[in-house]
Backbone as a ProteinNet text record, in pm:
[ID]
protein_1_A
[PRIMARY]
MDIVDTHIHVFNSLLPLAPERRYAPSYDATMADYFRRGRAAGITRAVLVQPSFLGCDNSFMCAELQKHPGALRGIAAIPPDIAPDTLADLRRTGVVGIRLNLDGLPLPCFHQPQWRSLLAQLARHDMLVEVHRDARDLRELIPPLLDAGLRVVVDHFGRPDDALGCEDTGFRYLLSQAASRRVWVKLAAGYRNGWSDPAAAAAVEAGALLLEHFGADRLVWGSDWPHTRHEESNDIPGTLAALGAWVPSAEQRHTILGASAMQLFGFES
[TERTIARY]
856.9	878.6	746.4	748.7	632.4	629.7	514.1	492	384	417.6	326	275.4	146.2	81.1	45.6	110.9	96.6	-10.7	-95.1	-194.9	-315.3	-415.7	-541.8	-656.2	-773.7	-893.1	-1003.7	-1078.7	-1197.1	-1316.6	-1431.7	-1553.3	-1671	-1791.2	-1907.6	-1989.4	-2070.1	-2138.6	-2253	-2285.1	-2393.4	-2344.6	-2213	-2159.7	-2190	-2210.6	-2230.7	-2105.6	-2125.4	-2013.7	-1985	-1862.7	-1824.3	-1900.8	-1947.3	-2022.2	-1942.2	-1811.7	-1726.1	-1636.8	-1656.6	-1581.3	-1571.5	-1471.9	-1452.2	-1510.9	-1545.7	-1580.1	-1664.4	-1755.3	-1833.1	-1841.9	-1802.6	-1804.4	-1945	-1965.9	-2096.4	-2085.6	-1980.4	-1955.5	-1893	-1881.9	-1818.3	-1675.1	-1585.4	-1448.6	-1427.6	-1445.6	-1446.8	-1311.5	-1291.1	-1167.5	-1157.2	-1269	-1268.7	-1224.2	-1272.6	-1234.6	-1086.1	-1038.5	-895.5	-809.5	-845.6	-766.1	-759.6	-870.9	-872	-775.1	-780	-694.3	-548.9	-531.2	-396.6	-318.4	-384.5	-313.6	-277.2	-360.1	-326.4	-200.3	-171.4	-51.9	65.8	45.8	153.4	161.1	64.2	66.5	19.9	92.3	62	10.3	43.6	-0.8	-46.7	-126.9	-175	-199.5	-191.7	-219.3	-343.8	-446.7	-570.9	-557.5	-584.8	-580.2	-723.3	-762.4	-899.2	-931.5	-1038.8	-1076.2	-1121	-1082	-1116.6	-1267.2	-1341.9	-1486.1	-1562.6	-1494.2	-1557.8	-1523.5	-1443.8	-1410.3	-1335.8	-1368	-1296.9	-1368.5	-1468	-1533.9	-1456.6	-1365.6	-1277.1	-1334.8	-1462.3	-1517.6	-1516.8	-1546.5	-1548	-1408.7	-1309.5	-1172.1	-1128.7	-1160.7	-1117.4	-1180.3	-1302.3	-1366.6	-1286.2	-1234	-1153	-1018.9	-960	-833.6	-848.7	-959.9	-981.4	-1004.3	-1056.7	-1078	-947.2	-849	-725.3	-603.8	-582.4	-476	-335.2	-312.7	-178.1	-148.4	-251.6	-233.2	-252.5	-314.3	-351.2	-301.5	-272.3	-252	-335.5	-357	-443.6	-379.9	-421	-385.9	-517.5	-540.5	-669.8	-670.9	-791.3	-813.8	-878.9	-821.6	-872.9	-877.6	-962.6	-960.1	-845.2	-792.9	-680.4	-718.1	-845.8	-887.5	-938.7	-894	-936.9	-906	-995.3	-974.2	-859.1	-773.5	-661	-703.3	-814.5	-860.7	-901.4	-960.6	-1000.2	-879.1	-776	-652.9	-588.8	-588.4	-532	-610	-742.6	-825	-790.7	-771.3	-732.6	-600.2	-506.4	-374.6	-388.6	-470.8	-489.1	-558.1	-636.7	-709.4	-619.3	-502.3	-412.5	-382.6	-428.9	-396.3	-256	-167	-27.3	8.7	-87.7	-58.3	-182.2	-162.9	-271.9	-230.7	-330.8	-303.7	-354.9	-267.5	-307.9	-329.5	-454	-489.4	-526.4	-429.7	-445	-463.7	-496.4	-514.7	-629.3	-595.6	-696.7	-746.8	-682.4	-727.2	-623.1	-663.5	-565.5	-462	-342.9	-239.7	-271.9	-238.5	-262.2	-174.3	-222.8	-144.8	-83.8	31.1	89	128.7	138.5	175.2	58	-63.9	-180.2	-178.3	-232.3	-226.1	-283.8	-397.7	-457	-367.4	-297.9	-206.3	-81.9	-29.1	88.6	55.7	-64.7	-106.5	-118.8	-179.8	-197.2	-63.1	27.9	157.9	231.7	219	281.7	218.8	86.3	18.5	63	72.1	115.2	256.1	343.3	479.8	479.5	395.8	389.8	344.2	254.3	203.8	287.6	396.7	483.5	403.8	320.7	239	298.4	294.5	352.8	248.2	293.2	205.4	230.7	125.1	134	85	155.7	124	92.7	-25.3	-65	-86.1	11	7.1	105.2	77.6	170.2	308.6	410.2	548.4	583.5	524.7	562.7	536.2	448.2	414.1	483.5	565.2	627.6	724.3	784.1	878.4	810.8	681.4	607.6	554.1	537.4	471.6	567.9	678.4	765.1	838.1	898.8	978.2	901.6	778	709.5	684	661.4	637.5	765.3	876.4	1004.2	1042.9	1018.4	1051.4	973.2	854.9	772.9	818.2	922	974.3	901.6	829.3	747.9	818.8	776.2	814.5	712.5	761.7	677.1	681.2	564.3	553.1	490.3	557.6	509	447.5	323	247	283.4	259.3	256.3	380.1	497.7	624.6	652.6	571.5	588.4	508.9	432.2	344.4	417.6	523.3	585.5	489.6	505.3	422.1	434.4	320.2	321.8	416.1	413.1	493.5	641.2	670.8	811	879	803.2	862.3	963.7	1074.3	1175.1	1252.3	1228.2	1287	1202.3	1087.9	1003.6	1088.2	1095.6	1178.4	1125.8	995.1	940.4	988.6	996.5	1048.1	1195.7	1270	1411.4	1427.6	1336.7	1339.2	1316.2	1218.2	1191.2	1316.6	1388.5	1511.7	1609.1	1612.7	1706.7	1670.6	1546.5	1502.2	1539.8	1597.8	1639.3	1742.1	1823.1	1928.7	1874	1749.5	1690.9	1673.6	1655.3	1627.3	1494.4	1411.4	1279.1	1169.5	1206	1109.7	1113.6	994.4	977.4	894.8	909.2	829.5	758.3	632.4	549.4	547.8	594.3	590.2	454.4	359.9	223.6	148.9	64.2	-32.3	32.4	129.4	189.1	87.5	-24.8	-129.8	-190.3	-175.1	-225.8	-131.3	-14.5	77.1	71.3	-24.7	-35.1	44.1	102.2	183	94.7	18.5	-71.2	6.2	125.9	213.3	312.1	312.9	405.6	552.4	582	720.1	746.6	659	681.5	815.5	880.9	1015.1	1016.9	914.2	910.2	899.8	821.9	806.5	936.9	1000.9	1127	1234.7	1239.7	1339	1313.1	1186	1153.3	1189.8	1157.1	1191.8	1340.8	1418.3	1563.9	1621	1571	1622	1583.3	1461.6	1420.4	1503.7	1529.4	1611	1753.2	1808.3	1944.8	1958.5	1861.2	1872.7	1825.2	1713.9	1655.3	1705.2	1737.2	1768.9	1642.1	1654.3	1536.3	1468.4	1544.7	1486	1405.1	1394.9	1308	1204.4	1182.5	1077.5	982.2	853.2	752.7	666.4	591.4	507.3	361	270.4	128.3	54.5	-49	-126.5	-228.3	-273	-380.3	-513.4	-527.6	-653.9	-766.5	-885.4	-932.9	-913.4	-809.2	-771.6	-885.9	-944.5	-1063.6	-1043.2	-1141.5	-1143.8	-1044.5	-972.8	-882.8	-902	-1021.5	-1046.7	-1026.5	-1067.7	-1071.2	-932.1	-834.7	-703.1	-597.2	-635.7	-537.4	-587.8	-493	-524.1	-402.5	-417.6	-309.1	-186.1	-197.9	-76.3	-5.7	-81.8	-20.9	54.8	-3.5	63.9	186.8	180.6	298	407.8	369.5	468.3	532.9	456.9	511.9	634	639.8	755.4	884.5	874.2	992.1	1047.9	960.5	1006.7	1075.2	1026.9	1081.1	1206	1210.4	1322.8	1367.4	1463	1500.8	1565.1	1628.2	1699.1	1601.9	1606.5	1520	1550.3	1676.4	1713	1653.4	1658.8	1602	1449.7	1387.9	1242.3	1204.2	1284.3	1259.8	1256.3	1350.6	1354.9	1233.5	1199	1085.6	955.7	935.3	809.9	800.8	916.6	918.4	966.9	1098.2	1153.4	1120.9	1130.1	1103.5	961.7	864.3	724.3	691.5	746.7	719.8	761.5	879.9	928.9	851.1	829.5	765.1	624.3	547.9	408.7	385.6	494.2	481.9	428.8	458.4	419.1	522.8	475.6	566.1	600.2	726.1	772.3	712.5
-1965.8	-1831.2	-1755.2	-1630.4	-1544.3	-1488.7	-1495	-1429.3	-1325.1	-1200.1	-1089.1	-1037.7	-1037.2	-976.4	-834.2	-735.2	-597.7	-518	-584.4	-505.9	-592	-589.8	-656.7	-563	-591.2	-512.9	-606.9	-565.2	-640.5	-547.1	-601.6	-521.3	-613.9	-559.3	-630.9	-532.7	-586.9	-505.4	-422.4	-442.2	-366.2	-242.9	-225.6	-110.9	19.1	127.2	257.1	299.3	349.4	384.5	533.4	568.2	708.2	773.7	896.5	963.1	975.7	1004.6	1015.9	893.3	811.9	686.7	649	569.8	523.6	385.2	317.4	175.9	137.4	43	-12.5	-163.5	-242.9	-388.3	-444.8	-555.5	-623	-755.5	-771.8	-897	-863.5	-965.1	-949.1	-1003	-936.4	-985.5	-992.9	-1110.5	-1126.4	-1170.8	-1146	-1189	-1340.4	-1408.5	-1554.8	-1609	-1546.7	-1589.3	-1565.9	-1449	-1422	-1520.3	-1544.7	-1636.7	-1774.5	-1819.8	-1950.8	-1953	-1850.8	-1846.1	-1815.3	-1719.3	-1678.2	-1785.3	-1851.3	-1955.2	-2073	-2100.7	-2206.2	-2171.2	-2042	-1996.7	-1974.9	-2002.2	-1988.4	-1853.5	-1766.3	-1631.8	-1637.6	-1569.2	-1574.4	-1441.7	-1330.2	-1198	-1116.5	-1012.6	-929.4	-787.2	-695.3	-554.2	-515.5	-471.6	-428.2	-282.2	-256	-120.7	-76.2	37	85.6	103.3	38.5	55.6	198.1	250.2	388.6	410.5	306.7	325.5	330.4	303.6	319	453.6	534.6	665.1	656	745.4	754.8	683.2	603.9	522.8	392	387.7	272.8	168.6	179.7	96.3	-52.1	-87.8	-228.6	-288.1	-215.6	-262.3	-273.5	-173.7	-175.1	-288.8	-326.1	-439.2	-567.2	-583.9	-701.8	-695.1	-577.8	-563.6	-604.9	-569.2	-602	-750.6	-818.8	-963.4	-1041.6	-986.4	-1061	-972.7	-927.4	-829.4	-880	-1008.8	-1060.3	-1081.5	-1096.6	-1132	-1017.5	-907.1	-800.3	-664.2	-578.5	-436.1	-361.5	-231.1	-155.6	-27.7	10.3	138.8	209.5	322.3	389.9	501	539	660.8	761	880.7	978.4	1117.2	1204.8	1344.2	1417.5	1521.9	1592.3	1660.9	1687.3	1754.5	1656.1	1532.4	1431.6	1479	1449.6	1486.8	1404.9	1466.5	1392.7	1266.6	1274.5	1156.4	1043.5	1078.8	975.9	907.7	984.8	926.1	834.8	878.9	796.3	666	672.2	551	455	507.7	421.9	352.6	426.9	368.7	254.8	272.9	167.9	45.3	64.6	-46	-135.7	-84.9	-162.2	-96.8	27.5	105.1	162	132.5	174.6	285.5	326.9	433.1	474.9	572.5	617.9	603.9	602	595.7	721.7	780.4	889.3	829.8	791.2	734.7	852.5	899.5	1023.5	999	876.9	843.5	927.2	1016.2	1099.6	1216.3	1242.9	1350.7	1462.4	1580.8	1688.5	1649.8	1705.6	1681	1757.4	1701.8	1774.7	1899.4	1999.6	2119.8	2104.4	2041.4	2006.2	2128.4	2245.6	2365.5	2422.2	2375.5	2426.7	2380.7	2462.6	2429.5	2292.8	2253.3	2125.3	2007.9	2022.3	1916.4	1914.7	2032.2	2036.7	1974	2003.4	1945.7	1794.1	1746.2	1603.1	1530.9	1582.8	1516.7	1511.2	1616.6	1616.2	1510.6	1497.9	1395.1	1255.1	1232.7	1101.7	1069.2	1168.5	1146.2	1111.9	1180.5	1152.7	1010.2	959.6	823.9	719.7	763.1	673.5	599.1	671.9	614.8	651.3	557.2	577.8	632.4	674.6	725.2	646.9	584.4	517.9	614.6	616.1	707.9	627.7	652.7	592.2	705.7	720.6	829.6	798.9	850.2	833.1	883.8	817.2	849.4	995	1056.3	1193.1	1292.6	1258.4	1350.9	1318.2	1214.7	1175.9	1282.3	1357.8	1462.5	1569.1	1588.8	1687.4	1627.8	1496.9	1432.5	1383.2	1325.3	1259.1	1357	1466.4	1552.5	1608.4	1659.6	1711.3	1603.6	1480.8	1372.1	1336.3	1331	1303.2	1417.6	1541.6	1656.9	1655.3	1591.8	1582.7	1467.7	1396.1	1286.5	1155.4	1140.3	1021.4	919.9	796.2	690.6	689.1	664.1	669.1	533.8	485	362.8	400.6	370.1	405.4	281.2	293.6	178.8	143.8	16.1	-33.3	6.6	-25.8	-2	147	235.7	378	428.8	343.3	379.7	453.7	394.4	458	460.8	559.5	573.8	450.5	401.2	279.9	292.8	407.3	425.8	445.4	514.6	545.7	434.6	357.5	251.8	307.7	241.5	281.9	407.2	458.6	587	704.3	677.2	782.4	860.3	993.1	1072.2	1065.4	1044.3	1028.9	900.6	794.2	668.5	683.2	752.4	775.4	858.1	954.7	1031.1	938.4	848.3	754.4	675.5	628.8	554.2	638.5	767.8	854.8	869.2	840.6	855.3	736.4	634.9	519.2	558.4	658.5	698.8	748.6	794.8	843.7	732.5	611.1	493.4	506	601.9	615.2	603.9	549.7	522.7	374	314.7	175.2	172.6	68.2	53.5	-81	-78.5	-198.6	-263.7	-387.2	-466.4	-535.9	-473.6	-524.6	-478.5	-566.5	-531.4	-463.1	-531.2	-477.8	-453.2	-526.3	-507.5	-368	-298.7	-161.3	-63	-111.9	-32.2	-71.6	-156.9	-202.8	-328.4	-390.4	-511.2	-633.6	-673.6	-786.6	-916.6	-925	-1039.9	-1004.5	-1078.2	-1045.7	-1047	-1127.2	-1136.4	-1039.9	-941.5	-841	-772.3	-737.2	-679.8	-556.3	-469.7	-348.6	-381.4	-483.7	-522.8	-579.1	-663.5	-724.4	-617.3	-524	-416.6	-328.4	-293.2	-209.5	-279.8	-408.8	-483.3	-486	-507	-513.1	-378.8	-269.2	-138.2	-101.4	-133.1	-105.7	-186	-310.5	-394.2	-339.8	-298.5	-246	-120.8	-31	95.9	88.9	20.6	19.6	-94.7	-207.8	-326.7	-398.8	-525.8	-606.1	-557.4	-495.1	-452.3	-324.9	-267.6	-151.6	-179.4	-306.8	-348.2	-441.1	-434	-524.9	-574.6	-680.7	-742	-740.1	-724.1	-734.1	-802.2	-877.1	-950.7	-862.6	-753.7	-668.4	-743.4	-849.6	-924.7	-834.3	-841.5	-936.7	-888	-806.4	-766.7	-692.9	-594.6	-528.1	-480	-511.7	-482.9	-567.4	-656.9	-750.1	-890.8	-916.9	-1040	-1166.3	-1162.5	-1283.7	-1332.4	-1242	-1278.8	-1290.7	-1284.7	-1287.3	-1369	-1422.3	-1488.8	-1475.4	-1512.1	-1493.9	-1576.3	-1705.7	-1780.5	-1719.9	-1671.1	-1612.3	-1484.5	-1399.4	-1275.2	-1301.1	-1404.5	-1440.2	-1496.7	-1578.7	-1634.8	-1526.5	-1418.5	-1310.1	-1246.6	-1251.2	-1193.8	-1262.1	-1389.8	-1461.4	-1405.6	-1349.3	-1286.6	-1153.2	-1083.3	-951.6	-959.8	-1061.5	-1078	-1224.3	-1256.7	-1397.5	-1463.8	-1386.4	-1443.4	-1487.4	-1614.6	-1665.5	-1596.6	-1566.9	-1501.2	-1360.5	-1288	-1153.6	-1157.3	-1255.3	-1268.9	-1298.4	-1378.6	-1411.3	-1283.3	-1193	-1066.2	-980.7	-969.5	-886.2	-936.4	-1067.1	-1126.3	-1130.7	-1133.7	-1150.1	-1029	-1022.6	-923.1	-779.6	-746.8	-608.8	-566.7	-649.6	-616.6	-625.7	-723.2	-738.1	-612.6	-562.3	-444.1	-318.6	-299.5	-177.1	-163.5	-272.1	-264.1	-303.3	-321	-336.4	-468.5	-575.3	-708.7	-760.7	-835.6	-898	-1037.4	-1075.5	-1207.8	-1317.6
847.5	792.1	784.2	834.1	817.2	675.3	611.7	483.2	505.6	477.8	500.7	366.6	351.8	235.7	276.1	217.6	266	193.5	112.4	39.4	4.7	94.3	65	102.7	49.8	79.5	126.6	226.1	267	266.9	228.3	218.2	193.9	205.5	153.6	71.3	-14.3	-113.8	-55.3	74.1	135.9	211.5	220.9	293.8	219.6	294.2	227.3	152	31.1	-55.7	-51.7	-81.7	-91.2	-205.8	-188.3	-296.1	-425	-412.4	-530.1	-535.7	-636.2	-648.1	-795.1	-826	-963.5	-986.9	-877.2	-888.1	-767.7	-787	-676.3	-695.6	-596.5	-612.1	-604	-670.8	-665.6	-589.9	-513	-440.6	-305.8	-220.9	-90.1	-94.6	-24.1	-3.8	147.1	202.2	347.5	400.2	526.9	590.9	592.5	612.6	613	477.1	371.8	236.6	213.9	257.3	239.7	319.3	445.5	527	461.4	407.4	342.4	223.6	141.6	23.2	60.1	150	185.4	258.5	352.5	428.5	339.3	238	143.1	65.3	51.6	-19	75.8	205.5	303.1	370.8	349.3	406.8	552.6	639.3	782.4	838	774.1	820.2	699.5	726.4	616.2	663.7	569.5	594.6	515.9	586.8	523.6	481.4	356.2	303.1	275.5	332.1	315.2	165.6	117.4	-23.7	-52.3	-166.3	-198.6	-206.3	-248.9	-266.6	-134.6	-22.3	108.4	172.2	104.7	158	290.7	382.8	510.6	624.9	594.3	696.8	710.4	807	827	921.2	958.2	1064.9	1029.5	905.5	867.7	879.7	829	839.6	985.2	1065.7	1205.5	1284.3	1251.1	1317.8	1293.7	1172.5	1142.6	1215.6	1223.4	1295.3	1441.4	1500.8	1641	1663.1	1562.3	1573.8	1561.3	1489.8	1460.6	1485	1609.1	1634.5	1606.2	1617.8	1591.3	1445.5	1364.4	1223.7	1127	1172.7	1080.6	1128.4	1031.8	1055.4	951.1	973.1	884.1	833.2	713.3	653.7	623.8	688.2	682.5	578.1	540.7	463.1	556.7	565.4	661.8	596.5	648.3	603.4	672	610.5	673.1	803.8	825	948.9	1052.9	1048.2	1144	1286.6	1378.4	1518.5	1576.6	1658	1717	1791.5	1864.9	1939	1844.9	1730.9	1634.3	1574.6	1543.5	1491.5	1595.9	1720.9	1827.7	1843	1830.1	1836.9	1723.2	1604.1	1491.7	1521.4	1575.8	1607.1	1706.4	1808.7	1908.8	1850.2	1746.4	1684.6	1600	1563.1	1477.8	1344.9	1329.4	1209.3	1226.6	1132.9	1145.5	1046.4	965.1	870.5	795.2	707.5	622.7	476.6	389.9	246.9	179.8	100.6	12.7	-125.2	-150.3	-280.6	-370	-445	-521	-668.8	-704.6	-844.9	-903.9	-994.2	-1058.4	-975.3	-861.9	-772.5	-765.4	-718.9	-700.4	-595.3	-607.9	-508.1	-380.5	-263.7	-138.2	-130.2	-60	-32.4	106.6	114	242.6	325.6	261.6	336.9	415.2	387	458.2	604.3	695	838.6	873.3	810.6	848.8	808.6	696.3	655.8	744.5	775.9	863.6	998.1	1048.9	1176.3	1166.5	1057.7	1041.7	1032.8	953.5	938.8	1072.6	1151.8	1284.4	1374.6	1367.1	1446.5	1404.9	1275	1225.9	1276.2	1273.2	1322.2	1470.9	1548.1	1692.9	1719.9	1636.7	1654.1	1579	1518	1440.6	1334.2	1262.9	1156.8	1021.1	930.4	798.1	701.5	584	479.1	350.9	298.5	169.7	61.7	-50.1	-159.3	-285.1	-339.7	-468.1	-567.1	-657.3	-754.4	-867.4	-984.4	-1095.9	-1057.2	-1111.8	-1076.5	-1101.4	-1203.2	-1238.6	-1127.1	-1032.2	-923.5	-791.8	-788.8	-662.1	-611.7	-702.4	-663	-576.9	-596.3	-515.8	-386.6	-383.3	-269.9	-163.3	-204.7	-107.2	-14.7	-65.7	24.3	143.8	129.2	248.6	354.1	308.8	404.1	478.2	407	472.9	565.9	521.4	605.6	736.4	734.5	856.1	946.2	904.2	985.7	967.9	855.7	833	746	759.8	666	552.6	432.3	313.5	242.4	204.9	125.2	-8.3	-116.6	-249.7	-313.1	-353.7	-405.5	-549.6	-581.9	-719.8	-800.9	-746.7	-815.3	-838.9	-783	-808.8	-926.9	-990.2	-1101.1	-1214.8	-1273.6	-1390.2	-1508.2	-1592.7	-1711.6	-1800.8	-1850.7	-1932.2	-2050.8	-2117.6	-2238.5	-2207.5	-2098.4	-2066.4	-1988.7	-1914.1	-1833.3	-1734.9	-1721.1	-1622.2	-1660.9	-1779.6	-1818.8	-1771.2	-1714	-1656	-1554.3	-1570.5	-1479.3	-1335.3	-1319.6	-1185.1	-1119.5	-1198.2	-1144.7	-1109.2	-1193.8	-1165.6	-1037.7	-1018.4	-894	-775.2	-788.7	-680.2	-643.9	-743	-715.6	-633.5	-660	-588.2	-441	-405.5	-267.3	-179.4	-239.7	-161.5	-54.5	-86.5	6.9	139.2	141.1	266.4	368.7	321	404	476.7	438.1	497.3	391.8	275.7	169.7	137.3	132.2	92.8	-35.7	-114.2	-236.2	-231.5	-270.8	-267.9	-405.2	-411.7	-534.3	-536.5	-602.2	-599.5	-723	-774.6	-878.9	-998	-1057	-1177.5	-1286.4	-1279.4	-1381	-1375	-1264.9	-1257.5	-1327.6	-1366.8	-1447.6	-1594.4	-1629.5	-1767	-1795.7	-1691.9	-1710.3	-1685.5	-1783.6	-1766.1	-1744.1	-1798.2	-1777.4	-1666.5	-1553.8	-1445.2	-1489.4	-1592.4	-1639.4	-1755.1	-1776.1	-1879.7	-1856.8	-1964.6	-1954.6	-1865	-1875.1	-1793.3	-1644.8	-1612.2	-1471.7	-1416.7	-1494.6	-1450.9	-1434.4	-1529.3	-1520	-1399	-1377.1	-1260.8	-1131.2	-1120.1	-1000.4	-975.6	-1080.7	-1067	-1022.4	-1079.5	-1042.9	-899.4	-860.6	-723.6	-624.1	-657.3	-570	-562	-674.7	-678.1	-591.9	-599.5	-529	-384.5	-360	-226.6	-139.8	-200.4	-122.8	-80.2	-52.1	-17.6	109.6	199.8	327.9	317.3	197.8	177.1	67.7	41	-51.4	22.9	-12.5	42.7	-72.8	-45.8	-149.5	-104.8	-202.3	-172.5	-285.6	-249.9	-351.7	-422.1	-354.9	-405.6	-410.7	-331.4	-326.1	-282.1	-337.9	-440.8	-585.1	-606.7	-743.1	-812.8	-746.3	-799.3	-942.4	-1025	-1168.4	-1248	-1177.7	-1246.1	-1187	-1135	-1060.4	-1144.3	-1269.1	-1350.7	-1391.7	-1391	-1442.6	-1334	-1206.6	-1098.4	-979.9	-905.7	-779.5	-688.4	-562.4	-466.3	-503.4	-534.9	-571.8	-692.9	-789.3	-907.7	-876.7	-791.1	-758.1	-670.1	-587.5	-507.9	-596.8	-692.9	-786.1	-870.4	-898.2	-980.1	-915.7	-783.7	-715.1	-759.7	-795.8	-842.6	-972.3	-1056.9	-1181.1	-1153.4	-1050.3	-1019.3	-932.2	-844.6	-752.2	-760	-846.2	-866.6	-744.3	-657.6	-542.9	-433.7	-396.2	-289.6	-157.1	-131.6	-5.8	0.9	-108.9	-110.6	-101.3	-166.5	-153.1	-9	57.7	198.3	282.5	257.2	330	298.8	170.8	128.8	189.1	184.2	232.9	384.4	448.2	592.6	669.3	693.3	785.5	747.3	618.5	577.1	612.9	576.8	603.8	752.9	820.5	964.6	1040.1	1008.8	1078.1	1038.6	909	861.9	918.6	923.2	964.2	1110.3	1184.8	1328.4	1376.9	1303.2	1350.1	1449.1	1546.5	1642.7	1595.3	1610.1	1566.3	1654.6
[MASK]
+++++++++++++++++++++++++++++++++++++++++++++++++++++++++++++++++++++++++++++++++++++++++++++++++++++++++++++++++++++++++++++++++++++++++++++++++++++++++++++++++++++++++++++++++++++++++++++++++++++++++++++++++++++++++++++++++++++++++++++++++++++++++++++++++++++++++++++

């Protein structure tokens, strides 16, 4: 069985950092280290997500993609005015989508010409868009992406408000988007929603509702390795085991870990 980890980061501490960042690592997270840990947990494929603190310089990630084309795919961070040839080069390297990491940032103005052009380019290359933003703003973010013909992946359970939990109207909106069949949700890093215990009631409830509305074939799992800013309390086996609390059915977990992620991120069987 293929097990796909759809959310990992690789970097080293000597890389140039983005001028505006919330965090800077003091250690290296190498592909060799991940392979050692991931393969011990049974993971066979992984998706590299560009770390926010490296900005839009995807070169380190792309170098790893080129070394392991069968085992890795990439999600890049790019400026909206990226040159078409540069986007095409990323696609050929193994980048299958981009991430809008909007945590604490202004929302994009998708009606602007540069954004309309970018979304059209992404659609032409069959590239998906991952969205990292609090649930309350998903109503503004998801429709323009779907209208552009794109597939959308929503990070970290949709980021419901800690206090509201699954009653967050943004989370409820996310559930309503399951009917499109072009939205996926990533079950990853519940600790970024304030759920330090993977079996916390809010996490279990969110997992159950997402499974009920989206189905296992529109959910994927990620370890969030190396768990930046949460390194001491998490590891790959623990985050993989947490999926059992969110999705009790072994058959459904099999789909989430395997077929759903394999198809979404373009891995060959």
